[in-house]
Amino acid sequence: MSKHEQVKPLAPAAWHIRSDEELSTESRLRQRKYVICCGCTTAVLLILAVILIVLGFTVLHVREPIIHMNRIIIQRLELDDNGIPRTDVNITLLAEVSVKNPNYASFRFKNTTTLIYYGGAEVGEGRNPPGKAKARRTMRMNMTVDVIPAEVAAVPGFSSEYSSGRALTFDTYTKVDGKVKIASVVKKNVEVKLNCTVSFNIKSGEIQNKPCIQKVSL
Ligand SMILES: *[C@@H]1O[C@H](CO)[C@@H](O)[C@H](O)[C@H]1NC(C)=O
Ligand SMILES: *[C@@H]1O[C@H](CO)[C@@H](O)[C@H](O)[C@H]1NC(C)=O
Ligand SMILES: *[C@@H]1O[C@H](CO)[C@@H](O)[C@H](O)[C@H]1NC(C)=O
Ligand SMILES: *[C@@H]1O[C@H](CO)[C@@H](O)[C@H](O)[C@H]1NC(C)=O
């Protein structure tokens, strides 16, 4: 560009001054361009950083799924002639569970197991198939658990508690192992452990579940 300018027919005296002026404005312009360029790059990098931070705290941030035991119903309970649960037939309970997934990706979980305790002894279990809670949705599922009457009856203190007509207190322990995979960038194993306490009056068939304790490891 400066060469092109030089070819222009101009008064020699004026040419020298103009060239100096032009050179200085040009370098100043170049400097300004450089500053603008630097500024632009910094701004773009800053915006990118902000976007990444925001993404990190929102979309890419893996949050704890929340499992809620909504209610428990008796699916099968067979009593003998004396009104005592038959020892050869399991008591089957159905737990309606909701899995709230606050993540921007689905939460896939493997088989779940639920253990039932009465008086500290394991008296039954439930196994459930794998599932998927969609992104930012709450899924509902039914989990069935078998309580083995003979195991319950074998617990010391059962007969007195049962004959008094009081509700029996059961503890449940559910473990859900799963994974949250966000756009194949973030992959995180999620383990949810849920401890619940349920009081079950076998005579009246009344079931009450107390708030559960959830522990999640991400
Ligand atoms: C899930 O449960 C099914 C049926 O009980 C079993 O065949 C399968 O191997 C289990 N899968 C895992 C990963 O435990
Ligand atoms: C769970 O079981 C209850 C009672 O049997 C039924 O009304 C409900 O539709 C079931 N839910 C699912 C998701 O299977
Ligand atoms: C009762 O439940 C237990 C635990 O799930 C199981 O191993 C057993 O086969 C069941 N018994 C009957 C009679 O269904
Ligand atoms: C939940 O239950 C399991 C099995 O009984 C026990 O090991 C664990 O300590 C319990 N966790 C809480 C928080 O009560």
PDB file of C-alpha atoms and ligand atoms in Angstrom:
ATOM      1  CA  MET A   1       0.000   0.000   0.000  1.00  0.00           C
ATOM      2  CA  SER A   2       2.815   2.401   0.894  1.00  0.00           C
ATOM      3  CA  LYS A   3       4.593   1.499  -2.329  1.00  0.00           C
ATOM      4  CA  HIS A   4       1.491   2.309  -4.268  1.00  0.00           C
ATOM      5  CA  GLU A   5       1.343   5.670  -2.505  1.00  0.00           C
ATOM      6  CA  GLN A   6       4.973   6.371  -3.372  1.00  0.00           C
ATOM      7  CA  VAL A   7       4.298   6.040  -7.078  1.00  0.00           C
ATOM      8  CA  LYS A   8       1.735   8.773  -6.898  1.00  0.00           C
ATOM      9  CA  PRO A   9       3.047  12.006  -8.443  1.00  0.00           C
ATOM     10  CA  LEU A  10       3.327  14.432  -5.595  1.00  0.00           C
ATOM     11  CA  ALA A  11       5.330  17.560  -4.792  1.00  0.00           C
ATOM     12  CA  PRO A  12       8.735  16.347  -3.465  1.00  0.00           C
ATOM     13  CA  ALA A  13       8.710  18.644  -0.421  1.00  0.00           C
ATOM     14  CA  ALA A  14       5.179  17.715   0.519  1.00  0.00           C
ATOM     15  CA  TRP A  15       5.862  14.058  -0.225  1.00  0.00           C
ATOM     16  CA  HIS A  16       8.473  13.704   2.460  1.00  0.00           C
ATOM     17  CA  ILE A  17       6.259  15.154   5.171  1.00  0.00           C
ATOM     18  CA  ARG A  18       3.225  13.223   4.035  1.00  0.00           C
ATOM     19  CA  SER A  19       5.179  10.000   4.006  1.00  0.00           C
ATOM     20  CA  ASP A  20       6.265  10.548   7.613  1.00  0.00           C
ATOM     21  CA  GLU A  21       2.746  11.381   8.629  1.00  0.00           C
ATOM     22  CA  GLU A  22       1.408   8.423   6.779  1.00  0.00           C
ATOM     23  CA  LEU A  23       3.956   6.092   8.265  1.00  0.00           C
ATOM     24  CA  SER A  24       3.149   7.211  11.779  1.00  0.00           C
ATOM     25  CA  THR A  25      -0.620   6.995  11.236  1.00  0.00           C
ATOM     26  CA  GLU A  26      -0.144   3.615   9.623  1.00  0.00           C
ATOM     27  CA  SER A  27       1.883   2.270  12.530  1.00  0.00           C
ATOM     28  CA  ARG A  28      -0.596   3.795  14.904  1.00  0.00           C
ATOM     29  CA  LEU A  29      -3.385   2.173  12.938  1.00  0.00           C
ATOM     30  CA  ARG A  30      -1.534  -1.130  12.989  1.00  0.00           C
ATOM     31  CA  GLN A  31      -1.032  -0.730  16.692  1.00  0.00           C
ATOM     32  CA  ARG A  32      -4.687   0.027  17.154  1.00  0.00           C
ATOM     33  CA  LYS A  33      -5.617  -2.962  15.026  1.00  0.00           C
ATOM     34  CA  TYR A  34      -3.293  -5.078  17.140  1.00  0.00           C
ATOM     35  CA  VAL A  35      -4.902  -3.773  20.317  1.00  0.00           C
ATOM     36  CA  ILE A  36      -8.387  -4.383  18.905  1.00  0.00           C
ATOM     37  CA  CYS A  37      -7.358  -7.856  17.795  1.00  0.00           C
ATOM     38  CA  CYS A  38      -5.926  -8.622  21.229  1.00  0.00           C
ATOM     39  CA  GLY A  39      -9.021  -7.237  22.855  1.00  0.00           C
ATOM     40  CA  CYS A  40     -11.240  -9.342  20.616  1.00  0.00           C
ATOM     41  CA  THR A  41      -9.296 -12.517  21.345  1.00  0.00           C
ATOM     42  CA  THR A  42      -9.384 -11.818  25.071  1.00  0.00           C
ATOM     43  CA  ALA A  43     -13.105 -11.098  24.903  1.00  0.00           C
ATOM     44  CA  VAL A  44     -13.771 -14.310  22.960  1.00  0.00           C
ATOM     45  CA  LEU A  45     -11.667 -16.301  25.407  1.00  0.00           C
ATOM     46  CA  LEU A  46     -13.482 -14.679  28.327  1.00  0.00           C
ATOM     47  CA  ILE A  47     -16.867 -15.443  26.790  1.00  0.00           C
ATOM     48  CA  LEU A  48     -15.767 -19.027  26.180  1.00  0.00           C
ATOM     49  CA  ALA A  49     -14.554 -19.280  29.758  1.00  0.00           C
ATOM     50  CA  VAL A  50     -17.859 -17.919  31.044  1.00  0.00           C
ATOM     51  CA  ILE A  51     -19.804 -20.337  28.807  1.00  0.00           C
ATOM     52  CA  LEU A  52     -17.696 -23.246  30.041  1.00  0.00           C
ATOM     53  CA  ILE A  53     -18.148 -22.200  33.665  1.00  0.00           C
ATOM     54  CA  VAL A  54     -21.905 -21.814  33.170  1.00  0.00           C
ATOM     55  CA  LEU A  55     -22.047 -25.181  31.386  1.00  0.00           C
ATOM     56  CA  GLY A  56     -19.955 -26.680  34.156  1.00  0.00           C
ATOM     57  CA  PHE A  57     -22.425 -25.497  36.754  1.00  0.00           C
ATOM     58  CA  THR A  58     -25.557 -26.349  34.777  1.00  0.00           C
ATOM     59  CA  VAL A  59     -25.615 -28.776  31.870  1.00  0.00           C
ATOM     60  CA  LEU A  60     -22.369 -30.602  32.597  1.00  0.00           C
ATOM     61  CA  HIS A  61     -22.801 -30.626  36.341  1.00  0.00           C
ATOM     62  CA  VAL A  62     -23.940 -34.015  37.572  1.00  0.00           C
ATOM     63  CA  ARG A  63     -26.524 -33.698  40.306  1.00  0.00           C
ATOM     64  CA  GLU A  64     -27.922 -36.217  42.714  1.00  0.00           C
ATOM     65  CA  PRO A  65     -30.996 -38.119  41.603  1.00  0.00           C
ATOM     66  CA  ILE A  66     -33.651 -38.141  44.295  1.00  0.00           C
ATOM     67  CA  ILE A  67     -35.456 -41.374  45.014  1.00  0.00           C
ATOM     68  CA  HIS A  68     -38.727 -41.155  46.818  1.00  0.00           C
ATOM     69  CA  MET A  69     -40.757 -43.993  48.239  1.00  0.00           C
ATOM     70  CA  ASN A  70     -44.296 -42.849  47.532  1.00  0.00           C
ATOM     71  CA  ARG A  71     -46.268 -45.697  49.015  1.00  0.00           C
ATOM     72  CA  ILE A  72     -46.166 -49.361  49.744  1.00  0.00           C
ATOM     73  CA  ILE A  73     -49.055 -51.685  49.103  1.00  0.00           C
ATOM     74  CA  ILE A  74     -49.550 -55.351  49.870  1.00  0.00           C
ATOM     75  CA  GLN A  75     -49.685 -57.394  46.729  1.00  0.00           C
ATOM     76  CA  ARG A  76     -49.936 -60.770  48.366  1.00  0.00           C
ATOM     77  CA  LEU A  77     -50.562 -61.815  51.936  1.00  0.00           C
ATOM     78  CA  GLU A  78     -52.025 -65.210  52.709  1.00  0.00           C
ATOM     79  CA  LEU A  79     -53.217 -65.972  56.196  1.00  0.00           C
ATOM     80  CA  ASP A  80     -53.868 -69.401  57.651  1.00  0.00           C
ATOM     81  CA  ASP A  81     -57.007 -70.414  59.548  1.00  0.00           C
ATOM     82  CA  ASN A  82     -55.683 -68.744  62.712  1.00  0.00           C
ATOM     83  CA  GLY A  83     -55.149 -65.424  60.994  1.00  0.00           C
ATOM     84  CA  ILE A  84     -51.385 -65.877  60.988  1.00  0.00           C
ATOM     85  CA  PRO A  85     -49.428 -65.406  57.750  1.00  0.00           C
ATOM     86  CA  ARG A  86     -48.782 -68.715  56.042  1.00  0.00           C
ATOM     87  CA  THR A  87     -45.153 -69.580  56.397  1.00  0.00           C
ATOM     88  CA  ASP A  88     -44.915 -71.318  53.041  1.00  0.00           C
ATOM     89  CA  VAL A  89     -46.043 -68.303  51.018  1.00  0.00           C
ATOM     90  CA  ASN A  90     -44.054 -65.070  50.803  1.00  0.00           C
ATOM     91  CA  ILE A  91     -45.656 -61.757  51.632  1.00  0.00           C
ATOM     92  CA  THR A  92     -45.217 -59.654  48.530  1.00  0.00           C
ATOM     93  CA  LEU A  93     -45.118 -55.905  48.884  1.00  0.00           C
ATOM     94  CA  LEU A  94     -45.142 -53.415  46.063  1.00  0.00           C
ATOM     95  CA  ALA A  95     -43.303 -50.159  46.579  1.00  0.00           C
ATOM     96  CA  GLU A  96     -44.191 -47.272  44.318  1.00  0.00           C
ATOM     97  CA  VAL A  97     -40.997 -45.364  43.845  1.00  0.00           C
ATOM     98  CA  SER A  98     -40.246 -42.171  41.972  1.00  0.00           C
ATOM     99  CA  VAL A  99     -36.821 -41.293  40.657  1.00  0.00           C
ATOM    100  CA  LYS A 100     -36.307 -37.579  40.092  1.00  0.00           C
ATOM    101  CA  ASN A 101     -33.460 -36.889  37.727  1.00  0.00           C
ATOM    102  CA  PRO A 102     -32.331 -33.227  37.825  1.00  0.00           C
ATOM    103  CA  ASN A 103     -29.599 -33.811  35.227  1.00  0.00           C
ATOM    104  CA  TYR A 104     -29.493 -32.655  31.614  1.00  0.00           C
ATOM    105  CA  ALA A 105     -28.930 -36.270  30.601  1.00  0.00           C
ATOM    106  CA  SER A 106     -30.651 -39.494  31.446  1.00  0.00           C
ATOM    107  CA  PHE A 107     -29.808 -41.475  34.544  1.00  0.00           C
ATOM    108  CA  ARG A 108     -29.501 -45.139  33.639  1.00  0.00           C
ATOM    109  CA  PHE A 109     -29.402 -47.619  36.414  1.00  0.00           C
ATOM    110  CA  LYS A 110     -28.658 -51.298  36.672  1.00  0.00           C
ATOM    111  CA  ASN A 111     -30.573 -53.940  38.582  1.00  0.00           C
ATOM    112  CA  THR A 112     -31.604 -52.683  41.952  1.00  0.00           C
ATOM    113  CA  THR A 113     -31.712 -54.726  45.088  1.00  0.00           C
ATOM    114  CA  THR A 114     -33.733 -54.057  48.173  1.00  0.00           C
ATOM    115  CA  LEU A 115     -33.107 -55.830  51.436  1.00  0.00           C
ATOM    116  CA  ILE A 116     -35.712 -56.010  54.181  1.00  0.00           C
ATOM    117  CA  TYR A 117     -34.755 -56.178  57.812  1.00  0.00           C
ATOM    118  CA  TYR A 118     -36.849 -56.926  60.843  1.00  0.00           C
ATOM    119  CA  GLY A 119     -35.304 -56.717  64.292  1.00  0.00           C
ATOM    120  CA  GLY A 120     -31.896 -56.508  62.659  1.00  0.00           C
ATOM    121  CA  ALA A 121     -32.352 -59.751  60.728  1.00  0.00           C
ATOM    122  CA  GLU A 122     -32.683 -59.953  56.978  1.00  0.00           C
ATOM    123  CA  VAL A 123     -36.180 -61.233  56.258  1.00  0.00           C
ATOM    124  CA  GLY A 124     -36.613 -60.677  52.570  1.00  0.00           C
ATOM    125  CA  GLU A 125     -35.458 -59.031  49.426  1.00  0.00           C
ATOM    126  CA  GLY A 126     -36.524 -57.518  46.159  1.00  0.00           C
ATOM    127  CA  ARG A 127     -34.820 -57.340  42.815  1.00  0.00           C
ATOM    128  CA  ASN A 128     -35.766 -55.024  40.046  1.00  0.00           C
ATOM    129  CA  PRO A 129     -34.804 -54.673  36.419  1.00  0.00           C
ATOM    130  CA  PRO A 130     -32.651 -51.870  35.059  1.00  0.00           C
ATOM    131  CA  GLY A 131     -34.271 -48.589  34.141  1.00  0.00           C
ATOM    132  CA  LYS A 132     -33.777 -45.121  32.783  1.00  0.00           C
ATOM    133  CA  ALA A 133     -34.923 -41.799  34.190  1.00  0.00           C
ATOM    134  CA  LYS A 134     -35.047 -39.240  31.396  1.00  0.00           C
ATOM    135  CA  ALA A 135     -33.269 -35.907  31.647  1.00  0.00           C
ATOM    136  CA  ARG A 136     -34.960 -33.480  34.024  1.00  0.00           C
ATOM    137  CA  ARG A 137     -37.888 -35.819  34.540  1.00  0.00           C
ATOM    138  CA  THR A 138     -39.307 -37.896  37.311  1.00  0.00           C
ATOM    139  CA  MET A 139     -39.887 -41.528  36.510  1.00  0.00           C
ATOM    140  CA  ARG A 140     -42.126 -43.820  38.446  1.00  0.00           C
ATOM    141  CA  MET A 141     -41.520 -47.462  38.923  1.00  0.00           C
ATOM    142  CA  ASN A 142     -42.862 -50.301  40.958  1.00  0.00           C
ATOM    143  CA  MET A 143     -40.516 -52.417  42.966  1.00  0.00           C
ATOM    144  CA  THR A 144     -41.650 -55.683  44.424  1.00  0.00           C
ATOM    145  CA  VAL A 145     -40.164 -57.178  47.539  1.00  0.00           C
ATOM    146  CA  ASP A 146     -40.711 -60.546  49.083  1.00  0.00           C
ATOM    147  CA  VAL A 147     -40.903 -60.856  52.831  1.00  0.00           C
ATOM    148  CA  ILE A 148     -40.335 -64.405  54.031  1.00  0.00           C
ATOM    149  CA  PRO A 149     -42.807 -65.054  56.896  1.00  0.00           C
ATOM    150  CA  ALA A 150     -40.703 -67.863  58.383  1.00  0.00           C
ATOM    151  CA  GLU A 151     -37.736 -65.492  58.696  1.00  0.00           C
ATOM    152  CA  VAL A 152     -39.913 -62.856  60.362  1.00  0.00           C
ATOM    153  CA  ALA A 153     -41.370 -65.432  62.756  1.00  0.00           C
ATOM    154  CA  ALA A 154     -37.855 -66.568  63.678  1.00  0.00           C
ATOM    155  CA  VAL A 155     -36.954 -63.127  65.036  1.00  0.00           C
ATOM    156  CA  PRO A 156     -37.062 -63.122  68.853  1.00  0.00           C
ATOM    157  CA  GLY A 157     -39.792 -60.853  70.062  1.00  0.00           C
ATOM    158  CA  PHE A 158     -41.923 -61.338  66.976  1.00  0.00           C
ATOM    159  CA  SER A 159     -44.680 -63.358  68.629  1.00  0.00           C
ATOM    160  CA  SER A 160     -45.155 -60.916  71.490  1.00  0.00           C
ATOM    161  CA  GLU A 161     -45.138 -57.971  69.106  1.00  0.00           C
ATOM    162  CA  TYR A 162     -47.496 -59.730  66.746  1.00  0.00           C
ATOM    163  CA  SER A 163     -49.960 -60.916  69.381  1.00  0.00           C
ATOM    164  CA  SER A 164     -50.085 -57.424  70.912  1.00  0.00           C
ATOM    165  CA  GLY A 165     -51.549 -56.279  67.589  1.00  0.00           C
ATOM    166  CA  ARG A 166     -48.936 -53.589  67.145  1.00  0.00           C
ATOM    167  CA  ALA A 167     -47.394 -52.705  63.827  1.00  0.00           C
ATOM    168  CA  LEU A 168     -44.069 -54.331  63.080  1.00  0.00           C
ATOM    169  CA  THR A 169     -41.187 -52.096  62.114  1.00  0.00           C
ATOM    170  CA  PHE A 170     -39.200 -53.047  59.052  1.00  0.00           C
ATOM    171  CA  ASP A 171     -36.086 -51.398  57.713  1.00  0.00           C
ATOM    172  CA  THR A 172     -35.388 -51.416  54.038  1.00  0.00           C
ATOM    173  CA  TYR A 173     -32.127 -50.859  52.270  1.00  0.00           C
ATOM    174  CA  THR A 174     -32.104 -50.168  48.540  1.00  0.00           C
ATOM    175  CA  LYS A 175     -29.039 -49.733  46.407  1.00  0.00           C
ATOM    176  CA  VAL A 176     -29.250 -48.256  42.942  1.00  0.00           C
ATOM    177  CA  ASP A 177     -26.109 -48.200  40.818  1.00  0.00           C
ATOM    178  CA  GLY A 178     -26.259 -46.072  37.734  1.00  0.00           C
ATOM    179  CA  LYS A 179     -24.601 -43.715  35.362  1.00  0.00           C
ATOM    180  CA  VAL A 180     -25.172 -40.209  34.052  1.00  0.00           C
ATOM    181  CA  LYS A 181     -23.599 -39.614  30.651  1.00  0.00           C
ATOM    182  CA  ILE A 182     -23.742 -36.059  29.292  1.00  0.00           C
ATOM    183  CA  ALA A 183     -23.003 -35.694  25.567  1.00  0.00           C
ATOM    184  CA  SER A 184     -20.229 -38.313  25.859  1.00  0.00           C
ATOM    185  CA  VAL A 185     -18.144 -35.631  27.606  1.00  0.00           C
ATOM    186  CA  VAL A 186     -19.073 -36.225  31.196  1.00  0.00           C
ATOM    187  CA  LYS A 187     -19.578 -39.770  32.436  1.00  0.00           C
ATOM    188  CA  LYS A 188     -20.252 -40.256  36.072  1.00  0.00           C
ATOM    189  CA  ASN A 189     -21.130 -43.254  38.144  1.00  0.00           C
ATOM    190  CA  VAL A 190     -23.930 -42.556  40.564  1.00  0.00           C
ATOM    191  CA  GLU A 191     -24.771 -44.726  43.513  1.00  0.00           C
ATOM    192  CA  VAL A 192     -27.912 -44.061  45.476  1.00  0.00           C
ATOM    193  CA  LYS A 193     -28.475 -45.758  48.801  1.00  0.00           C
ATOM    194  CA  LEU A 194     -31.869 -45.460  50.341  1.00  0.00           C
ATOM    195  CA  ASN A 195     -32.751 -46.488  53.874  1.00  0.00           C
ATOM    196  CA  CYS A 196     -36.386 -46.480  54.784  1.00  0.00           C
ATOM    197  CA  THR A 197     -38.398 -47.475  57.784  1.00  0.00           C
ATOM    198  CA  VAL A 198     -41.801 -48.978  57.289  1.00  0.00           C
ATOM    199  CA  SER A 199     -44.303 -49.959  59.893  1.00  0.00           C
ATOM    200  CA  PHE A 200     -46.527 -52.788  58.833  1.00  0.00           C
ATOM    201  CA  ASN A 201     -49.480 -54.043  60.773  1.00  0.00           C
ATOM    202  CA  ILE A 202     -49.962 -57.541  59.432  1.00  0.00           C
ATOM    203  CA  LYS A 203     -53.337 -57.920  61.140  1.00  0.00           C
ATOM    204  CA  SER A 204     -54.918 -54.768  59.795  1.00  0.00           C
ATOM    205  CA  GLY A 205     -52.824 -54.637  56.636  1.00  0.00           C
ATOM    206  CA  GLU A 206     -51.951 -51.045  57.433  1.00  0.00           C
ATOM    207  CA  ILE A 207     -48.625 -49.783  56.149  1.00  0.00           C
ATOM    208  CA  GLN A 208     -46.935 -46.540  57.039  1.00  0.00           C
ATOM    209  CA  ASN A 209     -43.670 -45.380  55.608  1.00  0.00           C
ATOM    210  CA  LYS A 210     -41.581 -42.783  57.331  1.00  0.00           C
ATOM    211  CA  PRO A 211     -39.251 -40.376  55.492  1.00  0.00           C
ATOM    212  CA  CYS A 212     -36.281 -42.193  54.009  1.00  0.00           C
ATOM    213  CA  ILE A 213     -32.613 -41.386  54.336  1.00  0.00           C
ATOM    214  CA  GLN A 214     -30.838 -41.055  51.040  1.00  0.00           C
ATOM    215  CA  LYS A 215     -27.097 -41.160  50.518  1.00  0.00           C
ATOM    216  CA  VAL A 216     -25.625 -40.516  47.103  1.00  0.00           C
ATOM    217  CA  SER A 217     -22.068 -40.961  45.927  1.00  0.00           C
ATOM    218  CA  LEU A 218     -21.181 -39.265  42.663  1.00  0.00           C
TER     219      LEU A 218
HETATM  220  C1  LIG B   1     -30.035 -58.296  36.451  1.00  0.00           C
HETATM  221  O1  LIG B   1     -31.003 -59.240  36.847  1.00  0.00           O
HETATM  222  C2  LIG B   1     -31.226 -60.275  35.894  1.00  0.00           C
HETATM  223  C3  LIG B   1     -32.369 -61.142  36.376  1.00  0.00           C
HETATM  224  O2  LIG B   1     -32.343 -61.327  37.762  1.00  0.00           O
HETATM  225  C4  LIG B   1     -29.919 -61.058  35.727  1.00  0.00           C
HETATM  226  O3  LIG B   1     -30.110 -62.057  34.754  1.00  0.00           O
HETATM  227  C5  LIG B   1     -28.812 -60.102  35.299  1.00  0.00           C
HETATM  228  O4  LIG B   1     -27.596 -60.804  35.235  1.00  0.00           O
HETATM  229  C6  LIG B   1     -28.699 -58.973  36.269  1.00  0.00           C
HETATM  230  N1  LIG B   1     -27.728 -58.014  35.777  1.00  0.00           N
HETATM  231  C7  LIG B   1     -26.812 -57.447  36.560  1.00  0.00           C
HETATM  232  C8  LIG B   1     -25.920 -56.466  35.909  1.00  0.00           C
HETATM  233  O5  LIG B   1     -26.716 -57.715  37.749  1.00  0.00           O
HETATM  234  C1  LIG B   2     -47.560 -49.472  39.976  1.00  0.00           C
HETATM  235  O1  LIG B   2     -48.553 -50.219  40.635  1.00  0.00           O
HETATM  236  C2  LIG B   2     -49.755 -49.517  40.874  1.00  0.00           C
HETATM  237  C3  LIG B   2     -50.677 -50.410  41.677  1.00  0.00           C
HETATM  238  O2  LIG B   2     -50.665 -51.731  41.215  1.00  0.00           O
HETATM  239  C4  LIG B   2     -50.371 -49.145  39.508  1.00  0.00           C
HETATM  240  O3  LIG B   2     -51.548 -48.403  39.709  1.00  0.00           O
HETATM  241  C5  LIG B   2     -49.347 -48.305  38.744  1.00  0.00           C
HETATM  242  O4  LIG B   2     -49.858 -48.027  37.463  1.00  0.00           O
HETATM  243  C6  LIG B   2     -48.043 -49.024  38.622  1.00  0.00           C
HETATM  244  N1  LIG B   2     -47.066 -48.113  38.031  1.00  0.00           N
HETATM  245  C7  LIG B   2     -46.165 -48.498  37.138  1.00  0.00           C
HETATM  246  C8  LIG B   2     -45.258 -47.437  36.637  1.00  0.00           C
HETATM  247  O5  LIG B   2     -46.088 -49.646  36.737  1.00  0.00           O
HETATM  248  C1  LIG B   3     -39.663 -65.973  48.885  1.00  0.00           C
HETATM  249  O1  LIG B   3     -38.748 -64.896  48.660  1.00  0.00           O
HETATM  250  C2  LIG B   3     -37.382 -65.307  48.681  1.00  0.00           C
HETATM  251  C3  LIG B   3     -36.551 -64.037  48.559  1.00  0.00           C
HETATM  252  O2  LIG B   3     -36.862 -63.313  47.411  1.00  0.00           O
HETATM  253  C4  LIG B   3     -37.117 -66.284  47.548  1.00  0.00           C
HETATM  254  O3  LIG B   3     -35.754 -66.682  47.564  1.00  0.00           O
HETATM  255  C5  LIG B   3     -38.041 -67.491  47.691  1.00  0.00           C
HETATM  256  O4  LIG B   3     -37.900 -68.334  46.592  1.00  0.00           O
HETATM  257  C6  LIG B   3     -39.501 -67.029  47.814  1.00  0.00           C
HETATM  258  N1  LIG B   3     -40.319 -68.177  48.151  1.00  0.00           N
HETATM  259  C7  LIG B   3     -41.495 -68.416  47.565  1.00  0.00           C
HETATM  260  C8  LIG B   3     -42.254 -69.613  48.044  1.00  0.00           C
HETATM  261  O5  LIG B   3     -41.942 -67.720  46.675  1.00  0.00           O
HETATM  262  C1  LIG B   4     -28.687 -48.250  55.716  1.00  0.00           C
HETATM  263  O1  LIG B   4     -28.863 -49.655  55.868  1.00  0.00           O
HETATM  264  C2  LIG B   4     -27.654 -50.400  55.722  1.00  0.00           C
HETATM  265  C3  LIG B   4     -28.017 -51.877  55.812  1.00  0.00           C
HETATM  266  O2  LIG B   4     -28.723 -52.158  56.965  1.00  0.00           O
HETATM  267  C4  LIG B   4     -26.662 -49.976  56.812  1.00  0.00           C
HETATM  268  O3  LIG B   4     -25.439 -50.666  56.618  1.00  0.00           O
HETATM  269  C5  LIG B   4     -26.420 -48.486  56.700  1.00  0.00           C
HETATM  270  O4  LIG B   4     -25.594 -48.054  57.756  1.00  0.00           O
HETATM  271  C6  LIG B   4     -27.719 -47.710  56.740  1.00  0.00           C
HETATM  272  N1  LIG B   4     -27.461 -46.310  56.514  1.00  0.00           N
HETATM  273  C7  LIG B   4     -28.061 -45.337  57.194  1.00  0.00           C
HETATM  274  C8  LIG B   4     -27.701 -43.946  56.804  1.00  0.00           C
HETATM  275  O5  LIG B   4     -28.873 -45.570  58.085  1.00  0.00           O
END
